[in-house]
CSV table of C-alpha atoms in Angstrom, one decimal:
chain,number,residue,atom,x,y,z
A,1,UNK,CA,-27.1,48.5,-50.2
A,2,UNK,CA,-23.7,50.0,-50.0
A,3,UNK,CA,-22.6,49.6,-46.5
A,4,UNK,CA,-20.3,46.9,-45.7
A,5,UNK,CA,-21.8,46.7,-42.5
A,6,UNK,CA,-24.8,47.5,-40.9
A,7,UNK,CA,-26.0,48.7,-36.8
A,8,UNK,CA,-28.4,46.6,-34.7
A,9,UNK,CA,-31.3,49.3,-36.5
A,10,UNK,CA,-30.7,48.1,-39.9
A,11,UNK,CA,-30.2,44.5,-39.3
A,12,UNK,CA,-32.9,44.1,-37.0
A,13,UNK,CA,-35.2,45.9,-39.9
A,14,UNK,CA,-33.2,43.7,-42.6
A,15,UNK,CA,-34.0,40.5,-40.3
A,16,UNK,CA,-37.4,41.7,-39.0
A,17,UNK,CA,-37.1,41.0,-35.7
A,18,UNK,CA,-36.5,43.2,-32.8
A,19,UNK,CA,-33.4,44.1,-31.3
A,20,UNK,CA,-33.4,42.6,-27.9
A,21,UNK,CA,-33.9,38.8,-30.1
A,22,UNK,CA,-30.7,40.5,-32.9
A,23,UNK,CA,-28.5,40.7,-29.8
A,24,UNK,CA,-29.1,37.5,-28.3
A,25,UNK,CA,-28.3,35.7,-31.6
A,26,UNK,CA,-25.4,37.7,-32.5
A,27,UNK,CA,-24.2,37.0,-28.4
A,28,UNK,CA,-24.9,33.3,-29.0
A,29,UNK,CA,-23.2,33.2,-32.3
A,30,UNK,CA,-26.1,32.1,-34.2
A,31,UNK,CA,-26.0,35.0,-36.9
A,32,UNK,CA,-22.8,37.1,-38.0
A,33,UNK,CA,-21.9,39.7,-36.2
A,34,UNK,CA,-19.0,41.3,-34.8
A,35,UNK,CA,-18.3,43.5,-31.7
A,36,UNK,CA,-16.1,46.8,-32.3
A,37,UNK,CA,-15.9,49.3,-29.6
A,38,UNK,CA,-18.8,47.6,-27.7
A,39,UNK,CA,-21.0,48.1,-30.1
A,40,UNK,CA,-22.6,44.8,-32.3
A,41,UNK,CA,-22.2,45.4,-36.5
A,42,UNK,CA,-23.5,42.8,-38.6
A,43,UNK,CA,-21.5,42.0,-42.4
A,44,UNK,CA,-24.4,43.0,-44.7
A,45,UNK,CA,-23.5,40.6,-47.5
A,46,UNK,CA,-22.8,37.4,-44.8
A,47,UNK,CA,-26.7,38.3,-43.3
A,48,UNK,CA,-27.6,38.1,-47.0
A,49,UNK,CA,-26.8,34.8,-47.4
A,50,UNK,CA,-28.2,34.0,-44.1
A,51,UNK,CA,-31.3,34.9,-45.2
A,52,UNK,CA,-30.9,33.1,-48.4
A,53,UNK,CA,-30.2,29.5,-46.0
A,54,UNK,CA,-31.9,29.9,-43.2
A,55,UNK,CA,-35.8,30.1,-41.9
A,56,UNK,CA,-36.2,32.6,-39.4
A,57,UNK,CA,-38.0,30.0,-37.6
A,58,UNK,CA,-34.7,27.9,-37.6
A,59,UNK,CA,-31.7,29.8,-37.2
A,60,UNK,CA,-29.7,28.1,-35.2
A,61,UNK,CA,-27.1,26.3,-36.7
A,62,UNK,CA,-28.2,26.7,-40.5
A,63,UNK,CA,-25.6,29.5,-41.2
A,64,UNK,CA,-22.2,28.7,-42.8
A,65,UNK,CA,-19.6,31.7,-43.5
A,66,UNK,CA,-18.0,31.6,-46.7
A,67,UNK,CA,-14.0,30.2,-46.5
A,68,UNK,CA,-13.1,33.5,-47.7
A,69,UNK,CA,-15.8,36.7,-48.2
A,70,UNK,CA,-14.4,39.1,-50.3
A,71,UNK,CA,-11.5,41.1,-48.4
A,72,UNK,CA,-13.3,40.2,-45.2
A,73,UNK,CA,-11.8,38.0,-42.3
A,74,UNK,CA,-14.1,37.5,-39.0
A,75,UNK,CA,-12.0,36.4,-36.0
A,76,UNK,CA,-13.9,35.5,-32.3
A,77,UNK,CA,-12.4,33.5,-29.2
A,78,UNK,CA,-9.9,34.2,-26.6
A,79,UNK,CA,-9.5,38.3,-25.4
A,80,UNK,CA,-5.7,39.4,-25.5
A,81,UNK,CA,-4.7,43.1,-25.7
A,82,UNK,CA,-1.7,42.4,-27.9
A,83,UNK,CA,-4.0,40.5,-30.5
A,84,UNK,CA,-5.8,43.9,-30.7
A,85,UNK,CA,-2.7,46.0,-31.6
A,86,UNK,CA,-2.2,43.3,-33.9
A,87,UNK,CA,-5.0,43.8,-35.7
A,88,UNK,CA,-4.6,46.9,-35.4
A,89,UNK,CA,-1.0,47.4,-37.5
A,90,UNK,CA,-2.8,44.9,-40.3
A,91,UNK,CA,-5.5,47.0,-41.1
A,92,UNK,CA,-3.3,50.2,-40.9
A,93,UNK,CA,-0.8,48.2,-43.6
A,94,UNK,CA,-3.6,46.6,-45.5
A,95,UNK,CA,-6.6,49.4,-45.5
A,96,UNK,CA,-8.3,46.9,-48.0
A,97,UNK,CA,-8.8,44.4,-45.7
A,98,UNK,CA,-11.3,44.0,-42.9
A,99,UNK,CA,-10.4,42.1,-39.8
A,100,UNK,CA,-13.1,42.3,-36.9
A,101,UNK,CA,-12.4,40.5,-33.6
A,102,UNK,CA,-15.1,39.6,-31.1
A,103,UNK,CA,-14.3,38.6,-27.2
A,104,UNK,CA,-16.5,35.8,-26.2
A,105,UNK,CA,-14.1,32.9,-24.9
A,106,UNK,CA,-12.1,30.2,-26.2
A,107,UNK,CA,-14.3,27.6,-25.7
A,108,UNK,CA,-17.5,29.8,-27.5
A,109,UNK,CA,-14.6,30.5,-30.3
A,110,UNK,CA,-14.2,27.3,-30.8
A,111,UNK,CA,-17.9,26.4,-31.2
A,112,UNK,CA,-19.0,29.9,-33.1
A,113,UNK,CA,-16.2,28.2,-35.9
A,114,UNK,CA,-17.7,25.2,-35.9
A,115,UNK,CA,-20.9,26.5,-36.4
A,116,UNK,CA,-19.5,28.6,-39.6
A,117,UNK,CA,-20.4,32.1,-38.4
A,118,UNK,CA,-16.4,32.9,-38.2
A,119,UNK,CA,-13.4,32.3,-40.1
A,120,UNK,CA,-10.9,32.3,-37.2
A,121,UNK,CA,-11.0,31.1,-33.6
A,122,UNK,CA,-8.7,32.6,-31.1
A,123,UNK,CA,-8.5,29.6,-28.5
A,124,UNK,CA,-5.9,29.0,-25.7
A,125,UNK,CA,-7.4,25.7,-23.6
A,126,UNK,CA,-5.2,23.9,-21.5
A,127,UNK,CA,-5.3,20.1,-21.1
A,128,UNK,CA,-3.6,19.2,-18.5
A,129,UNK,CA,-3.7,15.3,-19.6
A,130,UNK,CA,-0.6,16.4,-22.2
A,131,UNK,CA,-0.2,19.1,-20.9
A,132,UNK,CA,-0.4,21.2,-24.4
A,133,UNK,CA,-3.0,23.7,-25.3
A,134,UNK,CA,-6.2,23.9,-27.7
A,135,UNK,CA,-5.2,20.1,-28.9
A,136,UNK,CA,-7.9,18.2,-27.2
A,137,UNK,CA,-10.9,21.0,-27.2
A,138,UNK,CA,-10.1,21.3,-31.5
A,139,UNK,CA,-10.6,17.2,-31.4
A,140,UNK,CA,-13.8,17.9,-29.9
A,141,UNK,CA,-15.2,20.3,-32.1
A,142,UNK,CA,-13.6,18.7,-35.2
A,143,UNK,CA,-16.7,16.3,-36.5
A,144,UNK,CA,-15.3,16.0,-40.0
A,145,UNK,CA,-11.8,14.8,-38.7
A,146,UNK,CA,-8.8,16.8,-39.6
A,147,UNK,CA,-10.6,19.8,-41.1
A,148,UNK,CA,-9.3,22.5,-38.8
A,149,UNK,CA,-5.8,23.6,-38.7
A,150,UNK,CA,-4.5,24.7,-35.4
A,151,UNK,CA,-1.7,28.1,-36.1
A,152,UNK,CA,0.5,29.8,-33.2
A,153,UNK,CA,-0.4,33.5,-33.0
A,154,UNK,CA,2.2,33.6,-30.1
A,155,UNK,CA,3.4,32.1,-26.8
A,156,UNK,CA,2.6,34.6,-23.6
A,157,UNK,CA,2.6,33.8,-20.0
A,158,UNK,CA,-0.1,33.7,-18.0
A,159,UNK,CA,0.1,34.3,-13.7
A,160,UNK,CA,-1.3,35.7,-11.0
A,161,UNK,CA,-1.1,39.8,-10.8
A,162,UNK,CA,-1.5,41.2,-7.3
A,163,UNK,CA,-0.4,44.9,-6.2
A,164,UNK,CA,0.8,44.2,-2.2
A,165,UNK,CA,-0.9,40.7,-1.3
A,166,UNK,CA,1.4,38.2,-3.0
A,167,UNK,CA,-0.2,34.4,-3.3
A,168,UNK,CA,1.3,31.7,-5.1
A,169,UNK,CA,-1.3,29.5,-5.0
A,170,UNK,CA,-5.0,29.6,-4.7
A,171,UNK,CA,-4.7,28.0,-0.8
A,172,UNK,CA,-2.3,30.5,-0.1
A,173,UNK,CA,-5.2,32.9,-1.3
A,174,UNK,CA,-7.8,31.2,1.0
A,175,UNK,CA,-5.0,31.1,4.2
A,176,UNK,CA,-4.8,34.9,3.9
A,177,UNK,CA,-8.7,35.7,3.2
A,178,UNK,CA,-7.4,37.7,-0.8
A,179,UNK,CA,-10.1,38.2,-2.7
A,180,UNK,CA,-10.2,37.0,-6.4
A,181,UNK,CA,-11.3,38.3,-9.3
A,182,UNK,CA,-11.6,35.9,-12.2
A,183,UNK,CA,-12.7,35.3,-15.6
A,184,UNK,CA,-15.8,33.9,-17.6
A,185,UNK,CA,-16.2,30.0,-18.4
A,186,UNK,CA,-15.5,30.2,-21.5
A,187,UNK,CA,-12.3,31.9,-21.3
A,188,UNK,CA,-9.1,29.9,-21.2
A,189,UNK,CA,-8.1,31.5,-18.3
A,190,UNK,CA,-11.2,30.8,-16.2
A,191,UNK,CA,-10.5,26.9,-17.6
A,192,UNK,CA,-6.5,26.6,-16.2
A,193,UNK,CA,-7.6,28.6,-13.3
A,194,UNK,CA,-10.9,25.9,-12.3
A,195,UNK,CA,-7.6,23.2,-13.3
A,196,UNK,CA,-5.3,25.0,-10.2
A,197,UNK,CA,-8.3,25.2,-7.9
A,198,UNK,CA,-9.2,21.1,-8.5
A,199,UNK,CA,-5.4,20.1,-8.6
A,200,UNK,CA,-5.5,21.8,-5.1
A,201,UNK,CA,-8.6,20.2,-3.8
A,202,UNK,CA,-10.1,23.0,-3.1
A,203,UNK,CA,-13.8,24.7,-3.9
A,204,UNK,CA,-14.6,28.0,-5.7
A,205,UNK,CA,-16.5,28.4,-2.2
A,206,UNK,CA,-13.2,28.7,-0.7
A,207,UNK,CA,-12.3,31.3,-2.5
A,208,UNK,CA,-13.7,35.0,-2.0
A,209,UNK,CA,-14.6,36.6,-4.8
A,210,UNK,CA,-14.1,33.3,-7.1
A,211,UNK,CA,-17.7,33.7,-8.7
A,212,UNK,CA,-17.0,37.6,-9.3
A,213,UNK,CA,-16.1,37.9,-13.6
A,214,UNK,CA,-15.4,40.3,-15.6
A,215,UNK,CA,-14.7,39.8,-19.2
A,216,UNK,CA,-11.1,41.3,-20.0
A,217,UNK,CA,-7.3,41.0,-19.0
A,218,UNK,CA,-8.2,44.9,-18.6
A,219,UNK,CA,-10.7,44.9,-16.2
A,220,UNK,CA,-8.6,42.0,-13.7
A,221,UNK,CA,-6.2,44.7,-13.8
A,222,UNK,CA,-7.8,47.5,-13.5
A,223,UNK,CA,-10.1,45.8,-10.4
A,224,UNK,CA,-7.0,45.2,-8.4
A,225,UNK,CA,-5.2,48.2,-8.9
A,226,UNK,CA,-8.1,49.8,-7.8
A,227,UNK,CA,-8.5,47.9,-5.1
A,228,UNK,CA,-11.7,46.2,-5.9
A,229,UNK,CA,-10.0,43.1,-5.6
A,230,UNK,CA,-6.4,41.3,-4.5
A,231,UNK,CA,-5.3,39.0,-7.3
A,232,UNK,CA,-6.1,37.6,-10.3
A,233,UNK,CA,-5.1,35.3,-12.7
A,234,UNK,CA,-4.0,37.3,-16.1
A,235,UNK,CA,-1.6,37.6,-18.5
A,236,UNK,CA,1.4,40.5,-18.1
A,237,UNK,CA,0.4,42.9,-20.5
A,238,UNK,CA,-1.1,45.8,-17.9
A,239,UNK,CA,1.1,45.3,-15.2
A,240,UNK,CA,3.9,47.8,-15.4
A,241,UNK,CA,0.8,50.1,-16.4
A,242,UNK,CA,-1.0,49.5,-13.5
A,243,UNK,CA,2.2,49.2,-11.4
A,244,UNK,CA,1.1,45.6,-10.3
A,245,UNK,CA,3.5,42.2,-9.5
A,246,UNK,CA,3.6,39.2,-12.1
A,247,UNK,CA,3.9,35.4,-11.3
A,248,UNK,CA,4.2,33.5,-14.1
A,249,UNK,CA,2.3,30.3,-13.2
A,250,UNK,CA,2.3,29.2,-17.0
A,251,UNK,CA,3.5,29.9,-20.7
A,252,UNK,CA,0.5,29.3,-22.8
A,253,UNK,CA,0.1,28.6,-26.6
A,254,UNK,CA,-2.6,31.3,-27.7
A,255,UNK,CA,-3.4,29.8,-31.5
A,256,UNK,CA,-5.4,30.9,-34.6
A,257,UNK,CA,-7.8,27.8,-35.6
A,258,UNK,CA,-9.2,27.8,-38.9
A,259,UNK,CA,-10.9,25.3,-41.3
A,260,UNK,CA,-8.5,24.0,-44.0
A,261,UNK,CA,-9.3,25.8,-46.9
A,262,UNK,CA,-9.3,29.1,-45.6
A,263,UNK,CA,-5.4,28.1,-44.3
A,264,UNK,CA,-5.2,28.5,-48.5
A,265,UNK,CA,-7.0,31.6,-48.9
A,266,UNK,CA,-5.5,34.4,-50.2
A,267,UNK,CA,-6.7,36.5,-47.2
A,268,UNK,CA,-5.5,34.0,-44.0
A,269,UNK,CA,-2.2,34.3,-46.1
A,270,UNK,CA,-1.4,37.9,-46.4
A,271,UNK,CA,-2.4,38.2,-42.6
A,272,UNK,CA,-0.1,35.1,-41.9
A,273,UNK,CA,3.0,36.5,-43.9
A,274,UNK,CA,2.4,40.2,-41.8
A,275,UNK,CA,2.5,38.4,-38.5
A,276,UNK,CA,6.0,36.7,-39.7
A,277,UNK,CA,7.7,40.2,-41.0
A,278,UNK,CA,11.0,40.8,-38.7
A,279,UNK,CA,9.4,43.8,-37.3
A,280,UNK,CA,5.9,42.6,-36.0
A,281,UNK,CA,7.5,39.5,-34.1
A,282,UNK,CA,10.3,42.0,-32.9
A,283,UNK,CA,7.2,44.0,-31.8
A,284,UNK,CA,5.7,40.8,-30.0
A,285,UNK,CA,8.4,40.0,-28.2
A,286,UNK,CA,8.8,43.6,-26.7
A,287,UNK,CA,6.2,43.0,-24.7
A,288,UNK,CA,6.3,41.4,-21.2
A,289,UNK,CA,5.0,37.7,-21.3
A,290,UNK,CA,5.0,37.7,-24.9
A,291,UNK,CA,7.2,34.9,-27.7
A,292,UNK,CA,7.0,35.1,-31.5
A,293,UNK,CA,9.2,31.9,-31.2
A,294,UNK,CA,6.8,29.8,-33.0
A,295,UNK,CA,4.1,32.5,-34.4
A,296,UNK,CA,2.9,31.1,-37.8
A,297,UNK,CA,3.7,27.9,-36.8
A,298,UNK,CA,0.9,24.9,-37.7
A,299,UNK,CA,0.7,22.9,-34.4
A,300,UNK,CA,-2.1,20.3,-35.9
């Protein structure tokens, strides 16, 4: 076959098995896949070798990506609209390359690389024992002991974003009856936000609108300004935009982990040299919330 990728059709037919069982692998990370414009593809070559390792009575877990497939490099994790534009000015300076990005969390990121069904996980986790990001939650993940480097993408703030109903706090958000809008479990975001709520004793009960999630910085923003909630917890990129307020309750590290050897790949290295060119951190640090102070720089 020629095509570089193929629709839920083709690799359901390639995998024989329907499409409603294709989705829920690909959605649990158990197959490779990648989401573009909402829609699921699946890396022809990468489901080969699935095939060629894996019973389809088995799958999960049997899988294990290639440190570097052809010109291809599979990213999942953390969502970030910056990262996206990113991605976007590599593959418009490198046509040759093929970078696909799917949203699904940090912590899923984290385990999806584990796993071996991605090259690169985007992760941001906060532990507040150190008060550092994605150091403890790589340790966990990291069974062979020091085979994951941990790489700064960037720095960016994260806060709460209201239009009228300020709240700098989430008790100040239960005093005045706000409602929240918040983000999956497996986002970094929904992990420092659960963090503020314990540190303040307080329960998501407290909170209207705490169990409401949605799965992108987009849609907090877009909720609130259009009125379907009062304030979330996001990061700064859609807030002029949206004409909605900013406080900066933390400056996160958002970080590329990777397995060692593809650190050394020829692939991870051109994409690591673009993200340190003058211009692209100049770019970064136009936007509000955003550092390139220590992009490319190995944390672990």
């Amino acid at each position: 076959m020629d095509k570089e990728f193929l629709n839920a059709e083709e690799a359901s037919e390639l995998l024989q098995i329907n499409e409603k069982k294709l989705y829920k692998l690909a959605h649990d990370g158990d197959i490779p896949a990648t989401k573009v414009t909402g829609k699921w593809l699946f890396p022809f070559n990468e489901l080969v070798k699935f095939l060629n390792l894996s019973s389809l009575k088995n799958l999960k877990f049997r899988y294990k990506l290639t440190p570097s497939a052809g010109k291809l490099i599979l990213m999942t994790g953390s969502d970030d609209p910056l990262l996206q534009l990113i991605l976007g000015w590599f593959n418009k300076e490198y046509p040759e390359m093929l970078v696909f990005y799917s949203n699904v969390g940090s912590r899923k990121g984290l385990n999806i690389l584990k796993n071996g069904l991605s090259h690169i996980a985007l992760s941001h986790i906060y532990d507040p024992s150190e008060d550092t990001y994605n150091t403890e939650a790589v340790k966990k993940v990291d069974k062979n002991n020091n085979s994951f480097v941990v790489v700064n993408l960037f720095d960016r703030e994260l806060g709460f974003i209201y239009r009228d109903n300020k709240a700098d706090s989430f008790r100040e958000i239960a005093d005045k009856k706000l409602k929240f809008i918040n983000r999956p479990q497996n986002s970094g975001t929904r992990i420092l936000a659960d963090y503020i709520l314990n540190r303040e004793k307080l329960n998501p009960g407290n909170i209207a609108g705490y169990d409401k999630e949605v799965s992108s910085h987009l849609e907090i923003a877009e909720h609130i300004a259009e009125g379907k909630a009062d304030i979330g917890i996001s990061n700064a990129f859609y807030v002029d935009l949206f004409g909605l307020n900013f406080d900066r309750v933390k400056t996160e590290s958002f970080d590329m982990v990777l397995e060692k050897d593809f650190y050394f790949s020829e692939e991870y290295q051109l994409f690591l040299e673009f993200l340190k060119k003058e211009d692209i951190r100049s770019a970064i640090d136009s936007f509000k919330g955003y550092s390139s102070v220590n992009t490319g720089k190995i944390k672990i």
